[in-house]
mmCIF file of C-alpha atoms and ligand atoms in Angstrom:
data_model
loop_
_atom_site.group_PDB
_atom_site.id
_atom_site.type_symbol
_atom_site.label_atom_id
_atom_site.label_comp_id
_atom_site.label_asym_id
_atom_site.label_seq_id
_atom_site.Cartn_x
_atom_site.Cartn_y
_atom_site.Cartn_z
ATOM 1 C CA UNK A 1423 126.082 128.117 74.539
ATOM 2 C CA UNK A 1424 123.526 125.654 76.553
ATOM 3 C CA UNK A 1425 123.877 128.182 79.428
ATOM 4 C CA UNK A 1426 122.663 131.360 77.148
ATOM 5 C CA UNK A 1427 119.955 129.725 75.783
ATOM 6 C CA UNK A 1428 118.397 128.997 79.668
ATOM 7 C CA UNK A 1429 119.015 132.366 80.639
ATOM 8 C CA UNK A 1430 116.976 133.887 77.775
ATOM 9 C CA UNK A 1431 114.074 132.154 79.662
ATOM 10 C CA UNK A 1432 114.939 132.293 83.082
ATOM 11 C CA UNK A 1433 116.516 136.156 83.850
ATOM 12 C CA UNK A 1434 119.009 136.512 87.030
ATOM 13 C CA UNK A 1435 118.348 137.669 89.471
ATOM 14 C CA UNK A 1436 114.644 136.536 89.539
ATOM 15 C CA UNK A 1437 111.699 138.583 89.871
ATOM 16 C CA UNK A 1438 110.154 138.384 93.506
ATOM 17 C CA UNK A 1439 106.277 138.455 94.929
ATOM 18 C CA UNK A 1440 106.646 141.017 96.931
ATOM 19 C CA UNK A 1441 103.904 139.898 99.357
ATOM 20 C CA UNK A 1442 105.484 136.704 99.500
ATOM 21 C CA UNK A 1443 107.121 135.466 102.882
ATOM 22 C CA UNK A 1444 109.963 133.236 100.844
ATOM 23 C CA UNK A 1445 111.060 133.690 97.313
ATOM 24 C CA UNK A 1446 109.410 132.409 94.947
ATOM 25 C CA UNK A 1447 111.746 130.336 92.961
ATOM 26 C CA UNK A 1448 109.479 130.283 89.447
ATOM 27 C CA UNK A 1449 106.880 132.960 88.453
ATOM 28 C CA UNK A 1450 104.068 132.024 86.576
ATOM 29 C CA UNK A 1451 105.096 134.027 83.701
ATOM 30 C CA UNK A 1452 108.302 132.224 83.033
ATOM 31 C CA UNK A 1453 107.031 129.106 83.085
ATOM 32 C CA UNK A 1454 104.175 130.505 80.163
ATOM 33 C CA UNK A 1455 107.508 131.517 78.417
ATOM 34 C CA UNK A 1456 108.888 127.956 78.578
ATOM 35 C CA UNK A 1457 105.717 127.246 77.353
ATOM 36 C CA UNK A 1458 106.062 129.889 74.785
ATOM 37 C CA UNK A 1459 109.133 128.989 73.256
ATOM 38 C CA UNK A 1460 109.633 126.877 69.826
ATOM 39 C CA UNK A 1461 108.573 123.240 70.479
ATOM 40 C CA UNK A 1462 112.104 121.942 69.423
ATOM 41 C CA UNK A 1463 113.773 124.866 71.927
ATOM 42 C CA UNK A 1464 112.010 123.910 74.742
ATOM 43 C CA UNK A 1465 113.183 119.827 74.455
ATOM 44 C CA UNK A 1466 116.515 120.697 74.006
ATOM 45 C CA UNK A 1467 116.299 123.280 77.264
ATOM 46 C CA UNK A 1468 114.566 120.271 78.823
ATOM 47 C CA UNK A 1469 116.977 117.405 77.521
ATOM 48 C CA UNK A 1470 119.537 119.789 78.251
ATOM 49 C CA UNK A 1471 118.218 120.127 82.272
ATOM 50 C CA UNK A 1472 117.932 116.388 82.246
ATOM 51 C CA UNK A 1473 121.011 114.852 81.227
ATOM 52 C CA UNK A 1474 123.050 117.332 83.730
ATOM 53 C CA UNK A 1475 120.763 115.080 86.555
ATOM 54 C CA UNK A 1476 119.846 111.883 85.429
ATOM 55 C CA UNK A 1477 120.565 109.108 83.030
ATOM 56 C CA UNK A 1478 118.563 110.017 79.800
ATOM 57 C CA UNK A 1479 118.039 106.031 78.981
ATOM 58 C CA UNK A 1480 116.708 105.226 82.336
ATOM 59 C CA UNK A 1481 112.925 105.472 83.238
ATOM 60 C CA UNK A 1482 111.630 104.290 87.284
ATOM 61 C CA UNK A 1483 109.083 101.526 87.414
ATOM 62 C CA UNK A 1484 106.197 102.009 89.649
ATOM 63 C CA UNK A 1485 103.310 99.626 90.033
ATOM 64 C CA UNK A 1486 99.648 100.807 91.271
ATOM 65 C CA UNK A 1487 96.991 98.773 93.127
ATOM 66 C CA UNK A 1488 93.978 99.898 94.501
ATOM 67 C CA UNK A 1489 93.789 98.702 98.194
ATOM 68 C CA UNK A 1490 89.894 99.956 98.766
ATOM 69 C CA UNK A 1491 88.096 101.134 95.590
ATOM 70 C CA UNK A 1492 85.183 103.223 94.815
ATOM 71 C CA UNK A 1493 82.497 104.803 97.246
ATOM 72 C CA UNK A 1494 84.974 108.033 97.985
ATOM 73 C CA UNK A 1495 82.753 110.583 100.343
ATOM 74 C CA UNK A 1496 84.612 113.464 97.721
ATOM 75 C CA UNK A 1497 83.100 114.961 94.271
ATOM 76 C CA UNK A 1498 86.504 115.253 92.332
ATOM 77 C CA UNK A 1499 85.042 115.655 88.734
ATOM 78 C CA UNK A 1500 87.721 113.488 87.250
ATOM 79 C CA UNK A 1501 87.488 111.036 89.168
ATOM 80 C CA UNK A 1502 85.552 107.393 88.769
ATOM 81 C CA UNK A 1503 85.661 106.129 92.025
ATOM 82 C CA UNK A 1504 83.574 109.316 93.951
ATOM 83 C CA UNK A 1505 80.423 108.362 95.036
ATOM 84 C CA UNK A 1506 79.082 111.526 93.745
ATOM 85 C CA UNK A 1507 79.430 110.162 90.343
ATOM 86 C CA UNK A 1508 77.621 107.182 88.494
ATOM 87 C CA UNK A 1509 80.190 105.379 87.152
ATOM 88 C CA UNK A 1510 79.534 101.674 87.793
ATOM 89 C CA UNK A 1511 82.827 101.179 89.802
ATOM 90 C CA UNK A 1512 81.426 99.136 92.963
ATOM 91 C CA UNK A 1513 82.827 100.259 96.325
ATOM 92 C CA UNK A 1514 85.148 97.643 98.030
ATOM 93 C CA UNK A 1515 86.697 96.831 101.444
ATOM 94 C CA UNK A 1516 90.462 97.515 101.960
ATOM 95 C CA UNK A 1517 92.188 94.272 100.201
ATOM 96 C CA UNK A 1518 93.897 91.917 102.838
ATOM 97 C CA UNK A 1519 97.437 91.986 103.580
ATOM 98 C CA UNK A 1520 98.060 88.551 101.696
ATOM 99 C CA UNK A 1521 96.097 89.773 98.579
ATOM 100 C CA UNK A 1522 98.259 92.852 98.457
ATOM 101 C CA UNK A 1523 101.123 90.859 98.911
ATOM 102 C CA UNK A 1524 100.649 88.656 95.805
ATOM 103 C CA UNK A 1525 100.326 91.906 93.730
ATOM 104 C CA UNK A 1526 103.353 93.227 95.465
ATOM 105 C CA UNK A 1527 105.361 90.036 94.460
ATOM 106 C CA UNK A 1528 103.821 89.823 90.981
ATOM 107 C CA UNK A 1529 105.331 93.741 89.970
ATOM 108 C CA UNK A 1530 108.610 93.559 91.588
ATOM 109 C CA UNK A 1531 108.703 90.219 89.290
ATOM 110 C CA UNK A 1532 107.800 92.094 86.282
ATOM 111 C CA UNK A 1533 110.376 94.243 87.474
ATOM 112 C CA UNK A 1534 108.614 97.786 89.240
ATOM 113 C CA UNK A 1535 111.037 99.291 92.088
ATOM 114 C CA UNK A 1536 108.110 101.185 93.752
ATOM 115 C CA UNK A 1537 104.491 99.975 94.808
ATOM 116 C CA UNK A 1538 101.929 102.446 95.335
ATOM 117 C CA UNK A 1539 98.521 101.585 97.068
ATOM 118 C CA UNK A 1540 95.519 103.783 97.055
ATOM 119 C CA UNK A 1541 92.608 104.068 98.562
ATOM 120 C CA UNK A 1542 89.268 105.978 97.974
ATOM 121 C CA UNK A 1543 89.088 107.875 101.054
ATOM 122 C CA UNK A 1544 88.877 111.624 102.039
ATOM 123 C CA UNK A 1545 91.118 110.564 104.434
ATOM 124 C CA UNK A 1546 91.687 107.686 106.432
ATOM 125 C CA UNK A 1547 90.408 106.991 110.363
ATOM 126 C CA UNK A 1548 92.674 105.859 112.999
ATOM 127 C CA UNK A 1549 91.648 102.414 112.583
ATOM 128 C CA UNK A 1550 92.332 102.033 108.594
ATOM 129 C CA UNK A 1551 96.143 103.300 109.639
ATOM 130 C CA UNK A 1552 96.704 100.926 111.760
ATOM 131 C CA UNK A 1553 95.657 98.204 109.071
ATOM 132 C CA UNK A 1554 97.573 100.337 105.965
ATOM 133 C CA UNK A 1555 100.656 100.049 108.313
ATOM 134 C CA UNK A 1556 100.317 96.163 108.237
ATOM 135 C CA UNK A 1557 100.083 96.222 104.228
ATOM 136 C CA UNK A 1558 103.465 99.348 104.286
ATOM 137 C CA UNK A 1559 105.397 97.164 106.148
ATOM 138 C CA UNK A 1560 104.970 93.366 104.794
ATOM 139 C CA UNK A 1561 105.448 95.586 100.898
ATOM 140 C CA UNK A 1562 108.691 97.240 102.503
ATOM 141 C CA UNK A 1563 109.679 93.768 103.795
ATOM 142 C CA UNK A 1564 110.056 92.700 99.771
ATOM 143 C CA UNK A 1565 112.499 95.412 99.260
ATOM 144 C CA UNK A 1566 110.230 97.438 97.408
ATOM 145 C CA UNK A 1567 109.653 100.931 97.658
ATOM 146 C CA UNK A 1568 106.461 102.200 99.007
ATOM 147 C CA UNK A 1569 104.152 104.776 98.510
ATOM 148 C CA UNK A 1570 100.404 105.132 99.519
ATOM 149 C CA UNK A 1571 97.797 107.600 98.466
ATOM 150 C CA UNK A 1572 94.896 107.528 100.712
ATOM 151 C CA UNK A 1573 93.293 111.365 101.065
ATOM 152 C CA UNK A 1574 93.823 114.132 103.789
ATOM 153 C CA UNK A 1575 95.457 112.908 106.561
ATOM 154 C CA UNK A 1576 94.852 114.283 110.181
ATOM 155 C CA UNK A 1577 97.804 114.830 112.632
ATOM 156 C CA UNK A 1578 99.869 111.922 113.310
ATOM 157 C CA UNK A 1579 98.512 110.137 110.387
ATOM 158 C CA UNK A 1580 102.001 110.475 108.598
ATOM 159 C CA UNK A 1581 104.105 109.679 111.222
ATOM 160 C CA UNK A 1582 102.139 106.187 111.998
ATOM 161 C CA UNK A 1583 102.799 105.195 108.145
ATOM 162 C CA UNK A 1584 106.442 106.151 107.884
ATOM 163 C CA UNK A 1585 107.005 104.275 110.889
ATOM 164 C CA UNK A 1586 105.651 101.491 108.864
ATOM 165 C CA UNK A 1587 108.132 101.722 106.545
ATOM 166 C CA UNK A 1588 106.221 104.618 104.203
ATOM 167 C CA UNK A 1589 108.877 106.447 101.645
ATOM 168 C CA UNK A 1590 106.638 108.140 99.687
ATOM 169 C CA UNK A 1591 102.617 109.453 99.794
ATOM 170 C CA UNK A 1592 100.939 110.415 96.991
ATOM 171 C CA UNK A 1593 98.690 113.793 97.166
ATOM 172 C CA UNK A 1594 98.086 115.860 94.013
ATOM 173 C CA UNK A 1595 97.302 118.967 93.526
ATOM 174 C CA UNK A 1596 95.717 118.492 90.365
ATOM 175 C CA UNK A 1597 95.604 121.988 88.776
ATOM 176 C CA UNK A 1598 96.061 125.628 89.089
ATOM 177 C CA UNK A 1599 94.575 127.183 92.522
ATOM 178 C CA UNK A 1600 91.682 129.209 90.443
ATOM 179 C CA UNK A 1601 90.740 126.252 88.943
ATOM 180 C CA UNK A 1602 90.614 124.293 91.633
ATOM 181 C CA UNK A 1603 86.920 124.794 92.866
ATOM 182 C CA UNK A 1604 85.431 124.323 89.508
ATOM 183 C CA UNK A 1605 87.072 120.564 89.483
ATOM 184 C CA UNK A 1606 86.054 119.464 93.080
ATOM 185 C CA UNK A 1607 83.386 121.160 95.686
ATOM 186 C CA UNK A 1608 83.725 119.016 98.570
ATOM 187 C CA UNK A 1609 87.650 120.312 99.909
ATOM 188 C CA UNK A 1610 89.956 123.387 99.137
ATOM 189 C CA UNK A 1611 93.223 123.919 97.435
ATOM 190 C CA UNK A 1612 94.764 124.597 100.650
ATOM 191 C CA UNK A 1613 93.149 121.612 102.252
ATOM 192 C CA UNK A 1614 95.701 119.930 99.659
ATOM 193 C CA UNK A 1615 98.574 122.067 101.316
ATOM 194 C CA UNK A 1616 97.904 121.019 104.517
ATOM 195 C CA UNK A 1617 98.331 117.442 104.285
ATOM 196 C CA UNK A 1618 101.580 117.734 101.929
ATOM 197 C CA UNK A 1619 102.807 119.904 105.026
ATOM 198 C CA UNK A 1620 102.432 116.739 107.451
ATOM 199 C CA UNK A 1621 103.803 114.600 105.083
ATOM 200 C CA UNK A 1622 106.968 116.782 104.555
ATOM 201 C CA UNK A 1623 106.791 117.654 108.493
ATOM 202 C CA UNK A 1624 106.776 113.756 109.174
ATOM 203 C CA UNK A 1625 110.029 112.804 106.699
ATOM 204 C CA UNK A 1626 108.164 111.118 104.267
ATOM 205 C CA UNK A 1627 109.506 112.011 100.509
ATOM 206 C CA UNK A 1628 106.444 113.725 98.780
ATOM 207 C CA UNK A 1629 104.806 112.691 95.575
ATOM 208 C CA UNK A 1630 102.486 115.109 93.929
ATOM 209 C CA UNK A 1631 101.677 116.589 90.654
ATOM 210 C CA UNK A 1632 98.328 117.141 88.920
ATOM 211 C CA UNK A 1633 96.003 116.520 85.584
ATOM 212 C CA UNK A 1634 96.152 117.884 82.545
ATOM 213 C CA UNK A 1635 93.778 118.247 79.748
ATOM 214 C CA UNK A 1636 90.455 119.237 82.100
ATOM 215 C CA UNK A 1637 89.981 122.066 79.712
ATOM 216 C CA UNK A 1638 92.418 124.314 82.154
ATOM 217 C CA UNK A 1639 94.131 127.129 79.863
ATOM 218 C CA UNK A 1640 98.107 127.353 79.690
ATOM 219 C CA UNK A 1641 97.953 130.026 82.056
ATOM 220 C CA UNK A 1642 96.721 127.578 84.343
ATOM 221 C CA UNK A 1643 98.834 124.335 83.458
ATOM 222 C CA UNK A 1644 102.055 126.817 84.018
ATOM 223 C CA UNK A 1645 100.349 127.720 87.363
ATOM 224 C CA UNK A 1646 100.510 123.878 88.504
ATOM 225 C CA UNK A 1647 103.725 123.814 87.803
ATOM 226 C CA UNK A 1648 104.784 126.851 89.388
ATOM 227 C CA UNK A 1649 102.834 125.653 92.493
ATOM 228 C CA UNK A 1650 104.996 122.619 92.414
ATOM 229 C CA UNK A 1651 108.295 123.881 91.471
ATOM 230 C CA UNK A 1652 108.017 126.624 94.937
ATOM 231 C CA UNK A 1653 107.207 124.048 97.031
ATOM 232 C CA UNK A 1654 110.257 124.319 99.653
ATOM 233 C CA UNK A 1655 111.388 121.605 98.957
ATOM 234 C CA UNK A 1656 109.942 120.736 95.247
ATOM 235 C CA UNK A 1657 107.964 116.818 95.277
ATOM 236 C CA UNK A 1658 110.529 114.590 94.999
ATOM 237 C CA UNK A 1659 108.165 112.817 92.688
ATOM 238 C CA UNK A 1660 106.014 114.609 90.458
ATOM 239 C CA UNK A 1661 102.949 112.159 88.536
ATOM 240 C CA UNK A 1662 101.412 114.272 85.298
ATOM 241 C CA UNK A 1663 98.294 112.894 84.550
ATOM 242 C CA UNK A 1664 96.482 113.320 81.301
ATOM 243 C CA UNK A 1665 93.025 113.228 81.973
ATOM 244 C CA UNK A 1666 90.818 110.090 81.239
ATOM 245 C CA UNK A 1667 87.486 111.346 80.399
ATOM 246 C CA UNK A 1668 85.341 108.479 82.606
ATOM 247 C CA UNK A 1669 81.909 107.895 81.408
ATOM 248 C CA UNK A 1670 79.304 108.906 84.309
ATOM 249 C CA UNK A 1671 81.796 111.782 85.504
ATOM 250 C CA UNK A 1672 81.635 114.934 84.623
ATOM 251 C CA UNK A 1673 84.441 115.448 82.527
ATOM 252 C CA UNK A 1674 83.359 112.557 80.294
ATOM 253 C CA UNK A 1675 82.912 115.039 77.380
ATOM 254 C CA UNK A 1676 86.078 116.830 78.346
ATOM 255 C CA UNK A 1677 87.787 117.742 74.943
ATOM 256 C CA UNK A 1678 90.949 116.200 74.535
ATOM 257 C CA UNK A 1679 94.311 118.332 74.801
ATOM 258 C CA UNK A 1680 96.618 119.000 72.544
ATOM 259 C CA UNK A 1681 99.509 116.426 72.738
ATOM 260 C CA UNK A 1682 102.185 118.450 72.038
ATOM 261 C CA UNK A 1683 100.649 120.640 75.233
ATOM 262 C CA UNK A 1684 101.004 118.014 77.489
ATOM 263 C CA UNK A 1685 104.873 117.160 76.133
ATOM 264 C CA UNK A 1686 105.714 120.573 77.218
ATOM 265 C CA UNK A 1687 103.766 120.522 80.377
ATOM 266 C CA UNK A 1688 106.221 117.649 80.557
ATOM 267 C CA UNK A 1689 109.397 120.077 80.075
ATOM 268 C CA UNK A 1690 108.072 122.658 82.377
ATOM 269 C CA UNK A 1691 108.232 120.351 85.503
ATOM 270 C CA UNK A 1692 111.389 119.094 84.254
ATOM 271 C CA UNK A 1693 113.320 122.132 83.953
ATOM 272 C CA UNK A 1694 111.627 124.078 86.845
ATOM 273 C CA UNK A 1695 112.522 120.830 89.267
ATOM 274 C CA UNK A 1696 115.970 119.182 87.521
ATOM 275 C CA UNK A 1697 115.879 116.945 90.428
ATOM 276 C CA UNK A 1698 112.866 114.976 90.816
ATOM 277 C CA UNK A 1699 110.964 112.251 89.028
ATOM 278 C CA UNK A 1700 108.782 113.454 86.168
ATOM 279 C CA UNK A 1701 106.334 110.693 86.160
ATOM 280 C CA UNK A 1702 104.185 110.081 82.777
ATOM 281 C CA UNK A 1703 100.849 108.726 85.219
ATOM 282 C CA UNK A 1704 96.952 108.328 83.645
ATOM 283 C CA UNK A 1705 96.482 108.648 80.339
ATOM 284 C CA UNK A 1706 99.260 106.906 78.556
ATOM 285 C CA UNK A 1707 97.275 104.605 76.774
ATOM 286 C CA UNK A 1708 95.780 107.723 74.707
ATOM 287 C CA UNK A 1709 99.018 109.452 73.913
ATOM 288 C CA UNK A 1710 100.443 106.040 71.838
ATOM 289 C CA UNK A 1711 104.096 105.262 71.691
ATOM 290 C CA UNK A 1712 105.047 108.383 69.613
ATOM 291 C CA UNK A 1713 104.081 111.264 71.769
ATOM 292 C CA UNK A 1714 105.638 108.865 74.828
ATOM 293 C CA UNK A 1715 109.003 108.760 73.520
ATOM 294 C CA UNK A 1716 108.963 112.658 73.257
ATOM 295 C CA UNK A 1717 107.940 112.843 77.166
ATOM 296 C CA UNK A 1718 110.867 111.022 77.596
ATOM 297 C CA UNK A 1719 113.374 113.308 75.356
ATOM 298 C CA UNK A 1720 110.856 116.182 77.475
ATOM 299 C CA UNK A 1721 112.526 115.044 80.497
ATOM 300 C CA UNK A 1722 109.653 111.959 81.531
ATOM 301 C CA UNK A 1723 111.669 109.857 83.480
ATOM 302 C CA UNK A 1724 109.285 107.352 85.166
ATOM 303 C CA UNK A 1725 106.300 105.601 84.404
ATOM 304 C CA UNK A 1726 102.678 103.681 85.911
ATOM 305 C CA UNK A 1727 103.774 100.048 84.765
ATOM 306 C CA UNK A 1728 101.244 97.334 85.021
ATOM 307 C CA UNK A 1729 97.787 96.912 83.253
ATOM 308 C CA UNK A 1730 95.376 98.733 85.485
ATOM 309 C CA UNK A 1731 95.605 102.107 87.177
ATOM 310 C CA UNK A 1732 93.561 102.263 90.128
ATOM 311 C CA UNK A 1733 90.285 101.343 88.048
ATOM 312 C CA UNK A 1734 91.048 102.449 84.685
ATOM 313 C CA UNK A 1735 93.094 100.757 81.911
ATOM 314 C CA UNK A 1736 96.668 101.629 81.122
ATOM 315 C CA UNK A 1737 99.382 100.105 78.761
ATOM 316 C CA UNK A 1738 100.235 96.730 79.261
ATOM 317 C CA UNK A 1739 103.722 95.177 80.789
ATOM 318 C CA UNK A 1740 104.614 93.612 77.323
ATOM 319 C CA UNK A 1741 103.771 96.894 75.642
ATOM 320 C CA UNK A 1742 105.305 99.062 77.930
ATOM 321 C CA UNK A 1743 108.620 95.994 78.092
ATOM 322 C CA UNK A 1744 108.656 96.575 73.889
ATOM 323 C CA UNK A 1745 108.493 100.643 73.640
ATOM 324 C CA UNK A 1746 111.606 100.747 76.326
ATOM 325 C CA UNK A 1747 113.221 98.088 74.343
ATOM 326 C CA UNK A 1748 112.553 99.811 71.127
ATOM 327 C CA UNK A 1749 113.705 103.035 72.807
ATOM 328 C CA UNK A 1750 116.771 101.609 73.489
ATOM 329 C CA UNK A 1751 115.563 102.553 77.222
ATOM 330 C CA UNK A 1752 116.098 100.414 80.335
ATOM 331 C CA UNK A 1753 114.348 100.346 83.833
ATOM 332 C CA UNK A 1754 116.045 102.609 86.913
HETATM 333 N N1 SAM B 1298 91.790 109.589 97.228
HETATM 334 C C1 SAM B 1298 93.148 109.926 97.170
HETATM 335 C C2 SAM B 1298 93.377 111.326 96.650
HETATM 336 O O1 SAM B 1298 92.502 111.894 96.021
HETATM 337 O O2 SAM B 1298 94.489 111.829 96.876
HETATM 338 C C3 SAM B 1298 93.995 108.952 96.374
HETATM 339 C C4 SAM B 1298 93.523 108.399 95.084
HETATM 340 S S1 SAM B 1298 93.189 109.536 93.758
HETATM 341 C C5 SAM B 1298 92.419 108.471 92.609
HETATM 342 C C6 SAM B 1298 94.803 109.882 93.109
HETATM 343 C C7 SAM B 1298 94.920 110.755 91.901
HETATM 344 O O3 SAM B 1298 94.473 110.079 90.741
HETATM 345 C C8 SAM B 1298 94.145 112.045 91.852
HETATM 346 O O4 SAM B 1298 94.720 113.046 92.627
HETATM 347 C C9 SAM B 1298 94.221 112.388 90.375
HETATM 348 O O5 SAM B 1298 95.388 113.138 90.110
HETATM 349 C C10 SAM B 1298 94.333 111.025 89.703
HETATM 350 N N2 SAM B 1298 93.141 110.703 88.896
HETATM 351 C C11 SAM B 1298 91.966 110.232 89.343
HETATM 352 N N3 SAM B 1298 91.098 110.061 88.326
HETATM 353 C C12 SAM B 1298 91.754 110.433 87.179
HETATM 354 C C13 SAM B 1298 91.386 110.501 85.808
HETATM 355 N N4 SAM B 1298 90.167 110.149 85.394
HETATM 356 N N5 SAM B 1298 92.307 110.929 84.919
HETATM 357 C C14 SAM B 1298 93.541 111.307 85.348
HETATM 358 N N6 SAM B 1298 93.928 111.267 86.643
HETATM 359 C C15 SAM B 1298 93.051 110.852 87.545
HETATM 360 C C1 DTB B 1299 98.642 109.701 90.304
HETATM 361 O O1 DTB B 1299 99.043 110.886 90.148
HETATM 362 N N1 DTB B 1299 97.987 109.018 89.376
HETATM 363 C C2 DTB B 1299 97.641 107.702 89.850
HETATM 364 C C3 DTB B 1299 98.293 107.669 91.257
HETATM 365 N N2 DTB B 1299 98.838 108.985 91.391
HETATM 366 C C4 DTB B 1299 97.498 107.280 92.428
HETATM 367 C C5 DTB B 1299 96.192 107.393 89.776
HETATM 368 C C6 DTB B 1299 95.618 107.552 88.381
HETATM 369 C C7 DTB B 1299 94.172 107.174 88.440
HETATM 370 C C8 DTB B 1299 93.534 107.166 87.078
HETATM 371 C C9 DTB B 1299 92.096 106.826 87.116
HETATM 372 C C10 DTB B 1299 91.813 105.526 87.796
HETATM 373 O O2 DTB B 1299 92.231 104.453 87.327
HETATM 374 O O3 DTB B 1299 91.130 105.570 88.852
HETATM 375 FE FE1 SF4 B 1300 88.108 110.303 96.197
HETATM 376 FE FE2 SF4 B 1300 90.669 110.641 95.495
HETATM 377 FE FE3 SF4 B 1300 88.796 110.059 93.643
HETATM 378 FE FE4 SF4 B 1300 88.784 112.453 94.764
HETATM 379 S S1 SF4 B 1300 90.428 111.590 93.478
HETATM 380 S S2 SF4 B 1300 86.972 111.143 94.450
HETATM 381 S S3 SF4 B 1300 89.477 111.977 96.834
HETATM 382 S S4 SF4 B 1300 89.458 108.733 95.287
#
């Protein structure tokens, strides 16, 4: 019964690109038919993809901290911290390694698993490796897992940070390769590619994903995913952002998207990648508890915890500590 409903979406054998070297697993038309389908179909398709791979009451904790802030050399139009933007976020130096320590201890306490540390960079020189390495390894020495998000890296970059003790980088794609130059100038799409190729190339697990809600159409949201889900191997990790429309950037007008568009975004990287984390990143404070708990039945299965993003605001730990409790959910 479960299995006839997913093939009505997903035919067998699958369509191929014809110019394409490797199959494509997922065309961009089937994932606008997940899209497509009754709201209440596509959660129980999603649910359905879920439960077969993880626990459906357990959602990973990751904590964020911005290691250098502001003063980024890049134009991303989302983003707060690009110089190219006034924004008022002042540019700092990369925090030292007992600073980033203390922040470490304080979200394993509140009970993250993962720490992620990013920094405002295109990409990082030689020299701010060597000193990112030092921060990787005293955060792996906790027992937490790591992950750092600090721009393009050049060759060799990735294999100095997993030697640190690195299990995950962070590198988005952000949206749908045709949108891509209308949302940042100063780097390409495949610029993107590149640098998830070292990262895969080096053994470290890959976390990437993009933004919703920058006025992208659904053709172009079920792009992203498809993007992701043909990555060979698919992101182990997989953050959706909902935009946060920053004063001083140029999406500060940005309508806001539909909610029920971004729970279904949700189900589309669940079901096209059953194994990885489906992580519900910026812009949780805007969906409210409500929409929240349907990422989760959507397939959401990790969150941001802690009260700041990188610069921006996001739910509290008691807040976040209540809705899982209220949920009848329970931390990974
Ligand atoms: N500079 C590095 C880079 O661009 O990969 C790391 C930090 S950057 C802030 C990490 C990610 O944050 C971006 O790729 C984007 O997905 C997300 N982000 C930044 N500003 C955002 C905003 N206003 N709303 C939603 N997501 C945002
Ligand atoms: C990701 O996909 N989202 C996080 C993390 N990876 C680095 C960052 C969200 C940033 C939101 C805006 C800000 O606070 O700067
Ligand atoms: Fe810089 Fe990253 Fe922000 Fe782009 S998203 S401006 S690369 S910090």
């Amino acid at each position: 019964m479960q299995e006839a409903t997913i093939q009505l979406v997903r035919p067998a054998p699958l369509a191929q690109d014809p110019d394409s070297a490797t199959p494509q697993r997922w065309q961009v038309a089937q994932i606008e038919a997940l899209f497509a389908l009754p709201f209440t179909e596509l959660l129980f398709q999603a649910q359905t993809v879920h439960r077969a791979n993880f626990d459906p009451a357990e959602v990973q904790l990751s904590t964020l901290l911005s290691i250098k802030t502001g003063g980024c050399a890049e134009n991303c139009s989302y983003c707060p911290q690009s110089a190219a933007h006034d924004t008022g976020v002042e540019a700092t130096a990369l925090m030292k390694v007992d600073e980033v320590l203390a922040a470490a201890r304080n979200a394993q306490a509140a009970g993250a698993t993962r720490f992620c540390m990013g920094a405002a960079w295109r990409g990082p020189k030689d020299r701010d490796i060597e000193k990112v390495a030092q921060l990787i390894s005293a955060v792996k020495g906790l027992g937490l897992e790591t992950c750092a998000t600090l721009g393009m890296l050049a060759d060799g970059q990735a294999e100095a940070l997993r030697d640190a003790g690195l299990d995950y980088y962070n590198h988005n794609i952000d949206t749908a390769p045709d949108k891509y130059a209308d949302i940042v100038q100063t780097r390409q799409f495949e610029d993107r590619i590149d640098t998830l190729q070292r990262v895969r190339g080096a053994g470290v697990k890959v976390c990437c994903g993009g933004i919703v809600g920058m006025g992208e159409t659904r053709t172009q949201r079920a792009a992203l995913i498809a993007e992701l889900a043909n990555m060979e191997p698919y992101p182990e990790s997989v953050p959706i952002n909902h935009l946060v429309p920053v004063e001083g950037t140029p999406l500060q007008d940005q309508a806001p998207l539909d909610p029920f568009e971004f729970v279904r975004t949700i189900a589309a990287a669940r079901i096209t990648m059953p194994h990885t984390r489906v992580r519900l990143s910026a812009g949780r404070q805007a969906l409210g508890d409500a929409v929240q708990a349907l990422c989760f039945v959507a397939g959401a299965n990790s969150i941001f915890y802690g009260d700041k993003l990188l610069v921006t605001g996001n739910p509290d730990v008691t807040a976040d500590r209540d809705l899982l409790a209220t949920l009848g959910m329970r931390a990974a």
